[in-house]
Structure formats: structure tokens, C-alpha cells
Short mmCIF file of C-alpha atoms in Angstrom, two decimals:
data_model
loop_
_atom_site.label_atom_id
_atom_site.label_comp_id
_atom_site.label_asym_id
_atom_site.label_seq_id
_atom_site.Cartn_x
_atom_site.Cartn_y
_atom_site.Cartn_z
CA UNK A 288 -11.92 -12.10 6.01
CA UNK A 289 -8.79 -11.84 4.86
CA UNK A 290 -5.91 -10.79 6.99
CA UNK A 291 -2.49 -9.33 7.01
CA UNK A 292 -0.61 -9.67 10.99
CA UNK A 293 2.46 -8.30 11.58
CA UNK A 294 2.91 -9.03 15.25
CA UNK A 295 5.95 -6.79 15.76
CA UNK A 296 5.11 -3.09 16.40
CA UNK A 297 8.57 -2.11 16.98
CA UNK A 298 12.11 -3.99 15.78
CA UNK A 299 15.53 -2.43 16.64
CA UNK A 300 18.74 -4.00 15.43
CA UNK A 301 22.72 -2.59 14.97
CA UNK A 302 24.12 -1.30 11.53
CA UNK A 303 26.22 -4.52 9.72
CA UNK A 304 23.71 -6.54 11.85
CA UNK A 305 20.82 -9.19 10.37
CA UNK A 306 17.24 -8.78 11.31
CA UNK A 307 13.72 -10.65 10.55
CA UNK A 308 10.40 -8.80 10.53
CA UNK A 309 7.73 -11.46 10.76
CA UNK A 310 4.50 -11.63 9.12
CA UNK A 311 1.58 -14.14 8.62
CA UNK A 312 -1.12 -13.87 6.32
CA UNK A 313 -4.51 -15.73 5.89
CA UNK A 314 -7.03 -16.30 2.69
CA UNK A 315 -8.27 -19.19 1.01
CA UNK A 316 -6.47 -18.25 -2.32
CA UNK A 317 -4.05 -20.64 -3.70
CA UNK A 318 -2.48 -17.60 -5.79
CA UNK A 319 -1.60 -14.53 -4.75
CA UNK A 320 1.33 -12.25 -4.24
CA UNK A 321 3.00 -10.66 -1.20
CA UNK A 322 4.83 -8.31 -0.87
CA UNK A 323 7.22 -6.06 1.74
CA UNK A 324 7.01 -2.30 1.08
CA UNK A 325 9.02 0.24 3.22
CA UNK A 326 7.69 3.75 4.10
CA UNK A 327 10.26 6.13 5.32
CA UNK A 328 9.58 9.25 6.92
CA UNK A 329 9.19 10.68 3.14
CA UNK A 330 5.99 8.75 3.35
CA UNK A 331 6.70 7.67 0.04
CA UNK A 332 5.97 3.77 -0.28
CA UNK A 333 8.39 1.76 -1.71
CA UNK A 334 8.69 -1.92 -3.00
CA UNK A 335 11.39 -3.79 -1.17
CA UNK A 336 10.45 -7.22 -2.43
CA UNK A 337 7.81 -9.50 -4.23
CA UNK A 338 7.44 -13.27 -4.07
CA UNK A 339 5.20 -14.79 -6.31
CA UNK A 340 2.60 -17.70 -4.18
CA UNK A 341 3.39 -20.00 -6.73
CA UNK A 342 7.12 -20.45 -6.56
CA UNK A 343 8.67 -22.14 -4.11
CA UNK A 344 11.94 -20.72 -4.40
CA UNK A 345 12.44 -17.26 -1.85
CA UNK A 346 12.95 -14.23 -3.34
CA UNK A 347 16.14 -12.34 -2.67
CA UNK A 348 16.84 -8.74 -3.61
CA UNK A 349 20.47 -7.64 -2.69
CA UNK A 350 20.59 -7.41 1.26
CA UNK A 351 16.77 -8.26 1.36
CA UNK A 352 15.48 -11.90 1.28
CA UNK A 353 12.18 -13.89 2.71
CA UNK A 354 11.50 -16.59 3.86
CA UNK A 355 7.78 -18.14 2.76
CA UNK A 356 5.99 -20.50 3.60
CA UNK A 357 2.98 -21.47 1.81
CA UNK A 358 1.34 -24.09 4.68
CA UNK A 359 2.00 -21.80 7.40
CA UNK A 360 1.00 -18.85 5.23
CA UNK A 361 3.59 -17.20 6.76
CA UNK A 362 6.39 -14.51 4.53
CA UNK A 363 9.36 -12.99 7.00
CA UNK A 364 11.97 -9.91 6.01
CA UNK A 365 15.15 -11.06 6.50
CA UNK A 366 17.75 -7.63 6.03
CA UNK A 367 21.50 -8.68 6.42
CA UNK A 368 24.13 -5.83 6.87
CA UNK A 369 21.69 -3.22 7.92
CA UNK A 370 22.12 0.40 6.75
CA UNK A 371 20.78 3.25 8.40
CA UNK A 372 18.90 4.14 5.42
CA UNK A 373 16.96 1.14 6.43
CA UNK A 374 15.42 2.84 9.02
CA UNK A 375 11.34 2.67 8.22
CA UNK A 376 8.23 1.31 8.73
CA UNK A 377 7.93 -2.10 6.98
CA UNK A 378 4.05 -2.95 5.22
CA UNK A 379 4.05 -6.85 4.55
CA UNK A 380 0.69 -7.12 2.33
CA UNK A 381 -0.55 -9.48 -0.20
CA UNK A 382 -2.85 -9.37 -3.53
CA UNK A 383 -4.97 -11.56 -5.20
CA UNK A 384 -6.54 -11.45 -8.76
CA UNK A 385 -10.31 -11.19 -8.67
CA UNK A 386 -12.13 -13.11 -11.18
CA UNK A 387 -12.76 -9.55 -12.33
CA UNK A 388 -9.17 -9.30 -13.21
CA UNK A 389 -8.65 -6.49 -10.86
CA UNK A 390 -6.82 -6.61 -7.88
CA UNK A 391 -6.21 -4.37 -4.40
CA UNK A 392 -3.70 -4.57 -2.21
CA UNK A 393 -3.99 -6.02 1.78
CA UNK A 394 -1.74 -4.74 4.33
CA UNK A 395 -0.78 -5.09 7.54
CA UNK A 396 0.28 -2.85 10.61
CA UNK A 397 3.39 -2.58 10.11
CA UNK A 398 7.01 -2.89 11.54
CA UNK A 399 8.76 0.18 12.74
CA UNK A 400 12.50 -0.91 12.25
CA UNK A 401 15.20 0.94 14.29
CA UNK A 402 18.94 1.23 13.46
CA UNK A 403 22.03 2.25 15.64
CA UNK A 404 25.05 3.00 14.57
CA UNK B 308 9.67 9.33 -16.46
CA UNK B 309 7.26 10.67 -13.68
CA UNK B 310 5.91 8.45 -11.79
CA UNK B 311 2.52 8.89 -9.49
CA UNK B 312 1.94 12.27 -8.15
CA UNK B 313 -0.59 13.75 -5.77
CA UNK B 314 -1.92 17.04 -4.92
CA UNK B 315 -2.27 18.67 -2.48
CA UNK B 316 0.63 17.49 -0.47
CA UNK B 317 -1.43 18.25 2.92
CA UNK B 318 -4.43 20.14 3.88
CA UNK B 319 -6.22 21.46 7.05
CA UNK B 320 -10.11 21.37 6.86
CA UNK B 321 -13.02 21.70 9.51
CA UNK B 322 -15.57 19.25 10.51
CA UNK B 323 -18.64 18.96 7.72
CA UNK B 324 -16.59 20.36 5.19
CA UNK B 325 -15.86 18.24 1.18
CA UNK B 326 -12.43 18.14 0.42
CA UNK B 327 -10.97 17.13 -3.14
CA UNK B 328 -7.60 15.13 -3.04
CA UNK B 329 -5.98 14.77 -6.98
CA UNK B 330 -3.76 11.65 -8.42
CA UNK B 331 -1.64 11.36 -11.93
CA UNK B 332 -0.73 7.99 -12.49
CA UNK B 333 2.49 6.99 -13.58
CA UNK B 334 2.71 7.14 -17.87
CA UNK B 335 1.21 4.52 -18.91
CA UNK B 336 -1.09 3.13 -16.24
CA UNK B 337 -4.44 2.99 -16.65
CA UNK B 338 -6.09 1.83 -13.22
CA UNK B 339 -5.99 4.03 -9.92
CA UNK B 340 -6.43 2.97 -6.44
CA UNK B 341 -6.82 5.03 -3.53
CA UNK B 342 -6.10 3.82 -0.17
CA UNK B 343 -6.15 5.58 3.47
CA UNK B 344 -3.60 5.21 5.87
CA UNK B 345 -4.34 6.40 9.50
CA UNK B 346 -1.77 7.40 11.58
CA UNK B 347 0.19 4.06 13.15
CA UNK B 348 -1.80 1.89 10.90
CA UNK B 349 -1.22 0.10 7.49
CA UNK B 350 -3.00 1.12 4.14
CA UNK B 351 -6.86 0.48 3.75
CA UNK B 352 -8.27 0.09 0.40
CA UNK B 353 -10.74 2.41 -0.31
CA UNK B 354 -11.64 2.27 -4.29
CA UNK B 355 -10.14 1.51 -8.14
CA UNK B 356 -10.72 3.16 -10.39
CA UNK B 357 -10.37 1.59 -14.62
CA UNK B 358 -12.33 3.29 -17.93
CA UNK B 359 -13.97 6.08 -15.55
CA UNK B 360 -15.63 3.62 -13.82
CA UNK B 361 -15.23 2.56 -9.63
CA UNK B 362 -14.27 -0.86 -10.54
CA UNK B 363 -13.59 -2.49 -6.63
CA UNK B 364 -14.71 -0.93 -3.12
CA UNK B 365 -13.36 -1.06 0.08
CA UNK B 366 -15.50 -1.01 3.46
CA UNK B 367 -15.92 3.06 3.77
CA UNK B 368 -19.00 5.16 3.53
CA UNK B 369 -20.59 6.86 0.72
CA UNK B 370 -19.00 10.22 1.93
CA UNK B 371 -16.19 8.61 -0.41
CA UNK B 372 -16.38 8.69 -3.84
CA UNK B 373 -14.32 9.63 -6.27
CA UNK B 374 -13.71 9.98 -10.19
CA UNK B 375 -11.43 9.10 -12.70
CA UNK B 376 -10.89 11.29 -16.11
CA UNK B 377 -9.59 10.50 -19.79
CA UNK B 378 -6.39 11.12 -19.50
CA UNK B 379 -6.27 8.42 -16.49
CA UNK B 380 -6.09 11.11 -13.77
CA UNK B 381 -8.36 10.28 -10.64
CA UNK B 382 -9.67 12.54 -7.69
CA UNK B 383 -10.99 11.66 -4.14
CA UNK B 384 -13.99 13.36 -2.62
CA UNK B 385 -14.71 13.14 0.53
CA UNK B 386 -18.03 14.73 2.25
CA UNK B 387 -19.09 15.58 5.30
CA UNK B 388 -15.84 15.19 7.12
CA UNK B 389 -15.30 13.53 10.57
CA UNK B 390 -12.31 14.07 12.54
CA UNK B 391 -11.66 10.54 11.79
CA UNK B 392 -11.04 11.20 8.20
CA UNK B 393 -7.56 12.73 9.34
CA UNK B 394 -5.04 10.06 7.19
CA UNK B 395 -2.78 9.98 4.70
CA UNK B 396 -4.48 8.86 1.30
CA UNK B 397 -2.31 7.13 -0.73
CA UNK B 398 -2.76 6.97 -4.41
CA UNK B 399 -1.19 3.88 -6.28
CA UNK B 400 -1.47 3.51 -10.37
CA UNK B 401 -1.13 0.07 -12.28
CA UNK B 402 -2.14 -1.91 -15.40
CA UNK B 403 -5.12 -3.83 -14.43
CA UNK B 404 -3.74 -7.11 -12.23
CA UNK B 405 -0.61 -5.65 -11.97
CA UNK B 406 1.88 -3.69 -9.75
CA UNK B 407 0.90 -0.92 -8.20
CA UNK B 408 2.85 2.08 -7.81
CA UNK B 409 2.73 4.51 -4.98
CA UNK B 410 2.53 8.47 -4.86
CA UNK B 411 3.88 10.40 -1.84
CA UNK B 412 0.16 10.72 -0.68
CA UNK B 413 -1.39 13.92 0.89
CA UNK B 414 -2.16 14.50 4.31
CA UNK B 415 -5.23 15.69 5.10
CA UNK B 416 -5.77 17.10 8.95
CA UNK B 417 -9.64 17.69 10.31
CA UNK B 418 -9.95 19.71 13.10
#
């Protein structure tokens, strides 16, 4: 089966300060996507960041950056000079492309990030 | 541009009663997946939708089903309900293979 763990319920950190949600994945794909997605209150779900399986270089989006890493199948959140807006639940979750060509979305548990002014 | 929306944006229903959730997919997507969220838990996949036609099924019962029209539009049925079917179901449009894009879901409460 394939599996999305995100072994941190609960992640609190100070506004300015840097902070890592963790997140480990497992299939037998060699390409795929992952992904982080943050769901505020609003419920709305929103793309943070993408990384592509096949690149080796880490994606970075503004304050938001991962680290991956494809033998350990694992893809951490790194957020430097946290907002309060950042305040969410964090989704890491993966896709793959079906022979089909269709494709669904795996997620995990989630991360609910905390931040003090 | 709009992008996804849903409706209703939450419901109360009782025990053994259908319920109908709707989804409009962003303009131009084609492909609609619907996905249920319980409460303190990450999205589960339940179907897509492509051409009318449930292309890819998650692991939920036949009380789910659901329907997609011409204009791309998709609905969710569920049957029967269980006080377990209390979620949020998420809608999320795409191309086929491609990024999908979430609505602001409905919440639907069994009591």
C-alpha cells in the first residue's frame, strides 16, 4: 500500500523563527510528485509547494523550501521567517500517473503548525 | 477566473437519509475528483470523474457514487448515511495527469 506519514501531529514555532514539518512517504514508483498543501481554518486547500521525483534539485518557493530525498523517500517543509498567516494544518501528499493516465492524490495526517507572536 | 466551487457549503442530515453534494470545476478542467476528509485526518480519495465516466475509485462503499455532466460539473451521492459519513468532501478539478485544484469543500454533519 502506499503511504503518506507525517509523524508530527502538532508543531509550534515563534514569528521570524524557522521550522521543519517532516514527512516520509513509501511506493514503489520511481516518478511521482509530492507535494505540501496548507489548509487554514477557511478549509480551503492550498498549494504551498511541488517538487517533481525526478529532479534532484529542492524546490524553493519564497519563505518555503524542502528538503527531498529520493532513497529515504523522505520530503520535509522547511518555513523560514514565519508569519502568523502561516498558522494551518500542513497535508504532505504525493501522486503518481497511472498507466491510465489519470492520477489521485495521497495524503497524509497532517501537521497542525502553531505561531506566537 | 473562478476557480472550483462547491455547494452546499454545509448540511445537517439524519441517519439513512441520500444527500447530494455539487462541484464546478475551475474553467477549463475537465476531470473531477472527490475526496473526504474526516475530522483530524488528511484527504481520502474517493472517485474521478473524466467524459461522464468514474474513471479511478477509492476504498469506500457503493453508498458512494456520483456523476459528472457536460459541462464538466460533478455531484456526490451518498446513500444510506452512517454517522461516520460526517466529513468534509473536498472537490478538486484538473486536466487529466495534472494539478489538481481544490474547492472550499462542504461539510456535511449526520446526526
Amino acid at each position: 500500500a502506499q503511504t503518506v506519514t507525517q509523524s508530527q501531529p502538532e508543531m509550534s514555532v515563534q514569528e521570524a523563527e524557522t521550522v521543519t514539518l517532516s514527512c516520509t512517504y513509501d511506493t514503489s514508483e520511481s516518478d511521482y510528485y509530492l507535494f505540501w498543501y496548507k489548509q487554514p481554518p477557511s478549509r480551503q486547500m492550498i498549494l504551498v509547494i511541488r517538487q517533481e521525483a525526478y529532479k534532484q534539485q529542492n524546490a524553493t518557493e519564497n519563505r518555503f523550501s524542502v528538503n527531498f530525498q529520493k532513497a529515504a523517500k523522505s520530503f520535509s517543509l522547511k518555513i523560514s521567517d514565519s508569519q502568523l498567516g502561516d498558522a494551518a494544518m500542513y497535508f504532505c501528499a504525493y501522486r503518481i500517473l497511472q498507466n491510465s493516465g489519470y492520477s489521485t492524490l495521497t495524503f497524509g495526517k497532517g501537521t497542525m503548525l502553531l505561531v506566537s507572536p | 477566473d473562478a476557480g472550483v466551487t462547491q455547494s452546499p457549503t454545509h448540511l445537517i442530515k439524519t441517519r439513512g437519509q441520500q444527500v447530494t453534494l455539487r462541484c464546478s470545476p475551475k474553467s477549463g478542467h475537465d476531470t473531477v475528483s472527490w475526496y473526504q476528509q474526516a475530522l483530524g485526518q488528511g484527504p481520502q480519495f474517493i472517485f474521478q470523474y473524466y467524459e461522464e465516466e468514474e474513471r479511478q475509485r477509492g476504498n469506500f462503499p457503493d453508498r458512494f457514487s456520483g456523476h459528472q455532466f457536460p459541462n464538466y460539473s460533478s455531484e456526490l451521492n451518498v446513500n444510506a448515511l452512517l454517522l461516520g459519513d460526517s466529513a468534509l468532501y473536498l472537490c478538486a478539478s484538473s486536466l487529466p495527469g495534472s494539478q489538481q485544484y481544490f474547492g472550499p469543500g462542504t461539510r456535511l454533519t449526520v446526526t
